[in-house]
XYZ file of C-alpha atoms in Angstrom:
217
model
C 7.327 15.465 -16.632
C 7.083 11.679 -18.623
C 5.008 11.295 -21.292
C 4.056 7.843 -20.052
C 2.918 7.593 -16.371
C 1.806 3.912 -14.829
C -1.188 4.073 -12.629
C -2.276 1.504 -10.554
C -5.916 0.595 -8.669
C -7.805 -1.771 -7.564
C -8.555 -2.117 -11.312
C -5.176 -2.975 -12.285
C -2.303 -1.204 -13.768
C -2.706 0.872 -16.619
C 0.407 2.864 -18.576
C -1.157 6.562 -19.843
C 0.531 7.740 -22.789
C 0.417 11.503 -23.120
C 2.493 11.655 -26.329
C 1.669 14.530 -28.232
C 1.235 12.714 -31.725
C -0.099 9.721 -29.615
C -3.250 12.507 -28.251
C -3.678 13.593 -31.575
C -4.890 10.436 -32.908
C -6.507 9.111 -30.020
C -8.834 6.148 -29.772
C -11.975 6.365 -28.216
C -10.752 3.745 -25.843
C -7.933 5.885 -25.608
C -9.937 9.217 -24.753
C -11.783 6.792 -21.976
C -8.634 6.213 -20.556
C -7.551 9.865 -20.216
C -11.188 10.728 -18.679
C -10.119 7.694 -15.794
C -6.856 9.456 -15.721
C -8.598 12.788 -14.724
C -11.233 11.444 -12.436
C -9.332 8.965 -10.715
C -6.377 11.797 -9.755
C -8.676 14.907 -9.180
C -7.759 16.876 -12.015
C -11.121 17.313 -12.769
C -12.029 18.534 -9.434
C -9.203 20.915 -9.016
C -10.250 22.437 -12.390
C -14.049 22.459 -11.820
C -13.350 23.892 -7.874
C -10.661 26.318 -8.562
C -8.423 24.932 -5.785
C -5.207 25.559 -7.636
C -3.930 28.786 -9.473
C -1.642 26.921 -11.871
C -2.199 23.685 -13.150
C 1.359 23.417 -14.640
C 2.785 24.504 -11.476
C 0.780 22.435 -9.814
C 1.820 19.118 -11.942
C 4.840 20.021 -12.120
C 5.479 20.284 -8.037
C 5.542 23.762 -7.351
C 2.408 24.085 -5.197
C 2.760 20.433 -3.493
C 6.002 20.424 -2.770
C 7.924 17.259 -3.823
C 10.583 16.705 -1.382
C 11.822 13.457 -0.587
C 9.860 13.048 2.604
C 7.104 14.043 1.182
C 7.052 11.697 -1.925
C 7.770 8.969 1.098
C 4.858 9.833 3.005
C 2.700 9.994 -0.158
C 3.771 6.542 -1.424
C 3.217 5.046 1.689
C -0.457 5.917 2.102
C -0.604 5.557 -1.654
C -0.074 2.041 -0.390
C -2.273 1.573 2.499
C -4.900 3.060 0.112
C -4.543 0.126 -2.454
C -4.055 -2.432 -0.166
C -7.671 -1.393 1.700
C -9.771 -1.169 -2.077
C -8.335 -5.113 -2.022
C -9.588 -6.131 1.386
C -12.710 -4.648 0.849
C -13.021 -6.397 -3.183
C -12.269 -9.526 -1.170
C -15.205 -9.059 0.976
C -14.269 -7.873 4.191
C -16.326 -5.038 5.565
C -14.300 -2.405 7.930
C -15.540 -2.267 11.277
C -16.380 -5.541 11.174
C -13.862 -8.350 10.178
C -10.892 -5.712 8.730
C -9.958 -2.438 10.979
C -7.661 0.059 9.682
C -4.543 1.629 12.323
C -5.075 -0.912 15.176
C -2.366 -0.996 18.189
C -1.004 -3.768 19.887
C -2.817 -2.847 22.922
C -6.514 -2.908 21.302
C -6.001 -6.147 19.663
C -5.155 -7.702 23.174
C -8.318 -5.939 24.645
C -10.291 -7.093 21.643
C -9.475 -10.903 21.317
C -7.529 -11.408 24.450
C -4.253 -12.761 22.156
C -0.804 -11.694 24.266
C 1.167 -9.855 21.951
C 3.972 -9.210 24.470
C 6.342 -10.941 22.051
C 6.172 -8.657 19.704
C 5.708 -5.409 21.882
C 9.509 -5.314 23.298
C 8.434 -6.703 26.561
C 5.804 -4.731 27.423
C 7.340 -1.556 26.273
C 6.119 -0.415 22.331
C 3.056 -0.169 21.567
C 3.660 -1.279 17.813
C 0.597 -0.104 15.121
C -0.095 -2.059 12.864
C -1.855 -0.761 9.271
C -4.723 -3.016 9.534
C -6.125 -6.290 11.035
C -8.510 -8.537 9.355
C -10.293 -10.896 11.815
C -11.262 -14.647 10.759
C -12.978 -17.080 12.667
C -9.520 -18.763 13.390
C -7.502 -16.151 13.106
C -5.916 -12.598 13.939
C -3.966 -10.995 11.201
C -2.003 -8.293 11.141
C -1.004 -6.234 8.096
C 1.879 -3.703 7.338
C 2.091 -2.126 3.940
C 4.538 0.219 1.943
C 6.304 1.441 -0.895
C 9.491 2.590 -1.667
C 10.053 4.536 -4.499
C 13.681 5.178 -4.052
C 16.198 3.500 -2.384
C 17.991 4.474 1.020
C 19.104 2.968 4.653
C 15.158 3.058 5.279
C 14.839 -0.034 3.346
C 17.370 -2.144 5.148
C 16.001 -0.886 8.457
C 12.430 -2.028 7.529
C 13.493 -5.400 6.370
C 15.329 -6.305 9.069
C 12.877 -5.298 11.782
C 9.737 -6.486 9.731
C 12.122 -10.237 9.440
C 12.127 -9.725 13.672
C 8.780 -8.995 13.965
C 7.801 -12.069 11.276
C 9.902 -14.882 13.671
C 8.021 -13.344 16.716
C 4.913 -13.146 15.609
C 5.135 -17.235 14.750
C 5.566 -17.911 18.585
C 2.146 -16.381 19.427
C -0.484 -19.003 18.384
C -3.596 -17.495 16.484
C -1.670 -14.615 14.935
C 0.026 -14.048 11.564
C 2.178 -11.628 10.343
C 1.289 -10.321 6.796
C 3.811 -7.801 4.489
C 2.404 -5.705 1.294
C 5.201 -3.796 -0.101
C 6.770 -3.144 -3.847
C 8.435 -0.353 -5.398
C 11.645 0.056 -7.346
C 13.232 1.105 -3.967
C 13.832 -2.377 -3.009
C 16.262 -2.679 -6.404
C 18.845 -1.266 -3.930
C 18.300 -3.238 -1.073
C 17.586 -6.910 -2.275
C 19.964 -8.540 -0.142
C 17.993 -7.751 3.044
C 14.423 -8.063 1.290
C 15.865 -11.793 0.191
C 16.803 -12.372 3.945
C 13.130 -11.027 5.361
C 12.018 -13.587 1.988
C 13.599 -16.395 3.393
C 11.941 -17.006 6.846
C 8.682 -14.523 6.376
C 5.873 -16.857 4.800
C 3.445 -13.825 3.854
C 5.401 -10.964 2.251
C 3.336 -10.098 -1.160
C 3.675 -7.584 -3.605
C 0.866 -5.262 -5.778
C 1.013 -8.200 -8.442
C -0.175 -10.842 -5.779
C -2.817 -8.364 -4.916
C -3.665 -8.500 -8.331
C -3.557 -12.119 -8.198
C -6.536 -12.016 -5.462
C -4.279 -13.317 -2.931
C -6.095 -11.945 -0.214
C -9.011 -13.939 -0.938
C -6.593 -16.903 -0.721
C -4.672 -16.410 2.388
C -6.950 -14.498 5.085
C -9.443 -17.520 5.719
């Protein structure tokens, strides 16, 4: 419904302006822009398929129905999506040295590290977003974003700041956070506490910043 929507890739952010008067006079640099816009989302593929019946429905939420859960869920693999175009940029090659949705109980059975510190005695078997594997060490790598606020913010800080001061008693293994969004506006108190004793809790701007390159060695 904005005339000005922020985007963000493995490219970097960019800030579309859809301004009427803006489109009118539009730079070619501009109209390249716009053509990323369309590619990058699938606009142009939903057009050139047929797969909706309304595109201003469609934009507008009708057919993909924008509840709160469902913005939650889309963020959130939104996410996991950027996060994995930066761990492959870096280098790492899936299958290989990074691995996408690994359990607690296949990175045991894989590099013979005992996790029971972090699995609740035995009793969760935690999953972790993804893994990257170097030759001295096992990390593991949760990623999200929170659009809005809400008690799922507090809830996530606090048991990612638990799962941070276990992880540290378990030698070859290190805890690693991606998260950002607005969301956490509401709930800096707890974020600041998870800060405080967490050494690797980054944001998109760090990822940006080719921090991967610089901590997973």
């Amino acid at each position: 419904r904005a005339s000005e929507i922020y985007c963000q890739d493995d490219r970097g952010g960019i800030l579309f302006n859809f301004n009427p008067k803006k489109l009118s006079v539009s730079t070619e640099d501009d109209l390249d822009k716009y053509v990323y816009f369309m590619k990058k989302t699938g606009l142009f593929n939903l057009l050139r398929e047929h797969i909706i019946n309304n595109l201003v429905d469609y934009v507008m939420g009708v057919e993909t129905g924008l509840d709160s859960n469902g913005r939650k869920n889309r963020g959130g693999h939104l996410m996991e999506d950027l996060v994995e175009q930066f761990i492959i940029k870096a280098g790492f090659v899936k299958g290989i040295n990074y691995f996408k949705e690994m359990y607690i109980f296949d990175i045991t059975e894989k590099w013979g590290i005992d996790l029971f510190a972090i699995s609740n005695q035995g009793t969760t078997e935690k999953r972790f977003d993804f893994v990257i594997k170097t030759a001295n060490m096992v990390y593991v790598i949760e990623t999200n974003f929170y659009s809005g606020g809400g008690s799922k913010l507090n809830e996530t800080a606090r048991s990612y700041k638990t799962l941070a001061l276990e992880s540290n008693t378990i030698d070859g293994l290190t805890f690693v956070w991606f998260t950002d969004g607005k969301g956490w506006n509401s709930a800096k108190n707890n974020l600041k506490e998870t800060f405080d004793v967490m050494e690797h809790i980054y944001n998109i701007k760090d990822l940006e910043n080719n921090i991967i390159s610089e901590v997973f060695k």
